[in-house]
Short mmCIF file of C-alpha atoms in Angstrom, two decimals:
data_model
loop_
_atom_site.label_atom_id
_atom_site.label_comp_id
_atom_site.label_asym_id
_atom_site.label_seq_id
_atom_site.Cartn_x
_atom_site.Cartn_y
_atom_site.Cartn_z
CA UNK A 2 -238.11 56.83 -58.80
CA UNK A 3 -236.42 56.67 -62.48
CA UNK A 4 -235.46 53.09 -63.42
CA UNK A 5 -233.86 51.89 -66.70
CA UNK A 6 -233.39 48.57 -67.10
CA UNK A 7 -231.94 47.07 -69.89
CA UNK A 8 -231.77 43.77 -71.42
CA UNK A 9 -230.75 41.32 -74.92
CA UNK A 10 -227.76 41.47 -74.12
CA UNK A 11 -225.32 38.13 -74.58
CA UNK A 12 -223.18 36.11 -77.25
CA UNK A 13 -223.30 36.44 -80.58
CA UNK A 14 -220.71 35.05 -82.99
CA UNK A 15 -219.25 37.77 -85.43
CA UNK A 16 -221.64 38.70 -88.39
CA UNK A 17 -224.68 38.15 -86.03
CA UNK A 18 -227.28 40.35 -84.69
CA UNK A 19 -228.79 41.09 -81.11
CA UNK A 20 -231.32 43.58 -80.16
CA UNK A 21 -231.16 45.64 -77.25
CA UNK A 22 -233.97 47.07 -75.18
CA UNK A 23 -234.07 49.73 -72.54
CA UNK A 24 -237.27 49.90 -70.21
CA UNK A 25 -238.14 53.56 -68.48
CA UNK A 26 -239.92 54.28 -65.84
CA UNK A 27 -240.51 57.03 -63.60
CA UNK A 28 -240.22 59.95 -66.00
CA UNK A 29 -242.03 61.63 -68.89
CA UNK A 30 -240.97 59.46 -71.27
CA UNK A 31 -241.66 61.55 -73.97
CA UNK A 32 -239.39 64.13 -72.73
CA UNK A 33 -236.66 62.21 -72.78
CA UNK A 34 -233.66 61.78 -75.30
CA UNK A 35 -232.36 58.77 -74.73
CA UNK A 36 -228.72 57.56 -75.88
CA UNK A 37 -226.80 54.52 -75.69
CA UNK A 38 -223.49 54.16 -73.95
CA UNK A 39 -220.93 51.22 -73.73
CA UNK A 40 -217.92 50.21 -71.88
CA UNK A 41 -215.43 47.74 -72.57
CA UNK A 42 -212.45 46.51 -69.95
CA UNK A 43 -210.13 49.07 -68.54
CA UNK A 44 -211.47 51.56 -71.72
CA UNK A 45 -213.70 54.48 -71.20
CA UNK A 46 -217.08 54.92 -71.52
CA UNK A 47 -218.27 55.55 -75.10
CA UNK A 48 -220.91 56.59 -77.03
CA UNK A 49 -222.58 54.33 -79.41
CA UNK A 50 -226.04 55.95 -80.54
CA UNK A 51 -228.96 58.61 -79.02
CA UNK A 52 -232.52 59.13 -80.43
CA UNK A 53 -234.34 62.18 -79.58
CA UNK A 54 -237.78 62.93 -77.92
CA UNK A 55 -239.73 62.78 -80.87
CA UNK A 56 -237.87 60.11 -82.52
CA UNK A 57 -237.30 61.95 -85.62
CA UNK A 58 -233.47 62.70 -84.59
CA UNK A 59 -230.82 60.16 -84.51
CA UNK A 60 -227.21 60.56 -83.62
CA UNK A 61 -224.28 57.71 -84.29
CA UNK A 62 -220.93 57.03 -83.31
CA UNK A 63 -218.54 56.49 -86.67
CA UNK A 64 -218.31 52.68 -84.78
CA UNK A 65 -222.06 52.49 -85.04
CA UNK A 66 -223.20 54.08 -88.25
CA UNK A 67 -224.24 51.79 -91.23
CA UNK A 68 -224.82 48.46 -88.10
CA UNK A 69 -226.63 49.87 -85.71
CA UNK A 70 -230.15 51.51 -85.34
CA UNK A 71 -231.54 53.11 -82.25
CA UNK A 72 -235.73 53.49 -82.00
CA UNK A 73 -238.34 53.89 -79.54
CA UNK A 74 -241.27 53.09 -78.85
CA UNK A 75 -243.51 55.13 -76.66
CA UNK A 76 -246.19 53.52 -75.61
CA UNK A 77 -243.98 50.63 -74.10
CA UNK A 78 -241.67 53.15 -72.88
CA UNK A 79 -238.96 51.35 -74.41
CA UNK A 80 -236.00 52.10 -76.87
CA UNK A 81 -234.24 49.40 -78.98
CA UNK A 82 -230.87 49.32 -80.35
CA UNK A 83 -230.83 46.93 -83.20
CA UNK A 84 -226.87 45.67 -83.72
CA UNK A 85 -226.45 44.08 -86.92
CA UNK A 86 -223.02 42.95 -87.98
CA UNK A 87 -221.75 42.46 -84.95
CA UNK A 88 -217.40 42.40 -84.10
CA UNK A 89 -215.65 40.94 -81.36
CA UNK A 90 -214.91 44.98 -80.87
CA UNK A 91 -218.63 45.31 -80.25
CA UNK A 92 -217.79 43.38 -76.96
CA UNK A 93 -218.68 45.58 -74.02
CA UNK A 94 -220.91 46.11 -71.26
CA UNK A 95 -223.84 48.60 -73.08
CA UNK A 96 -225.71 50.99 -70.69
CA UNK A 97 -229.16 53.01 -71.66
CA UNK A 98 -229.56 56.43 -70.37
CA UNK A 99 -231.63 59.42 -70.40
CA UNK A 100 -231.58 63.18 -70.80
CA UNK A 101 -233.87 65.14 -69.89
CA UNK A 102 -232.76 68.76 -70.19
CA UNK A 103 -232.10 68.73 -74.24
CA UNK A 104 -233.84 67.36 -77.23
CA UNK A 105 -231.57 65.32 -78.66
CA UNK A 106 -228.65 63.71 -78.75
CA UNK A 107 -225.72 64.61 -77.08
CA UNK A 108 -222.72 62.21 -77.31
CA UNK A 109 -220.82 63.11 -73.97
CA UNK A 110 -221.60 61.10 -70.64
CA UNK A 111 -222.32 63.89 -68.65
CA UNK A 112 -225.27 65.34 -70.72
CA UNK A 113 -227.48 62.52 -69.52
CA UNK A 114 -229.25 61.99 -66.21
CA UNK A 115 -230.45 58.66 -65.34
CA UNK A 116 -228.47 55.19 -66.14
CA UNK A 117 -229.35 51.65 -66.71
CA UNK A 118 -226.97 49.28 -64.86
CA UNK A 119 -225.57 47.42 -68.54
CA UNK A 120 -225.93 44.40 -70.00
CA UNK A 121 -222.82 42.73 -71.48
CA UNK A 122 -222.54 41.97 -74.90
CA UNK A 123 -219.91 39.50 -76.05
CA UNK A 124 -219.16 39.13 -79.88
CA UNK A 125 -217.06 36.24 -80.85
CA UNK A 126 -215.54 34.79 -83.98
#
């Protein structure tokens, strides 16, 4: 059974950092592109960031680019999204998931076949 969990979420105050983590299990981990989604109050889901199999490929939302990095680690069968800079617009619930049909990094929801179940991340001033 494929289970992501994720976790670091919480407050920060504006300017601050967290670090997300997603945990995998139950797949080849290393065959697995894995992207980061988020979702704030009656908005849609969006895409914040992906890294690819290898690790080598990394794709950004505009939003993201220049504040956050996404990495992995595959012997923990973990990937990180470091969030540096943080805005109250940050502020959403931020879900892990994984594809396993592509390389890397598609920035649509549907492209991805597993999901974490969020952690909330609230950025205040």
């Amino acid at each position: 059974q494929v289970h992501l969990v994720e976790s670091g979420g919480g407050l920060a105050q504006a300017g601050g950092s967290l670090r997300l983590s997603c945990a995998v299990s139950g797949l080849t981990f290393s065959r697995a592109a894995v992207a980061w989604f988020r979702q704030a109050p009656g908005k849609e889901r969006e895409f914040v960031a992906a890294i690819s199999w290898s690790g080598q490929t990394r794709n950004y939302a505009d939003s993201a680019k220049g504040r956050f990095t996404v990495s992995r680690d595959d012997a923990a069968n973990t990937v990180y999204l470091q969030m540096n800079n943080l805005k109250p617009e940050d502020t959403s619930v931020y879900y892990c998931t994984a594809d396993l049909r592509r390389h890397c990094c598609g920035s649509l929801w549907d492209e991805y076949d597993y999901w974490g179940q969020g952690t909330q991340v609230t950025v205040s001033w």
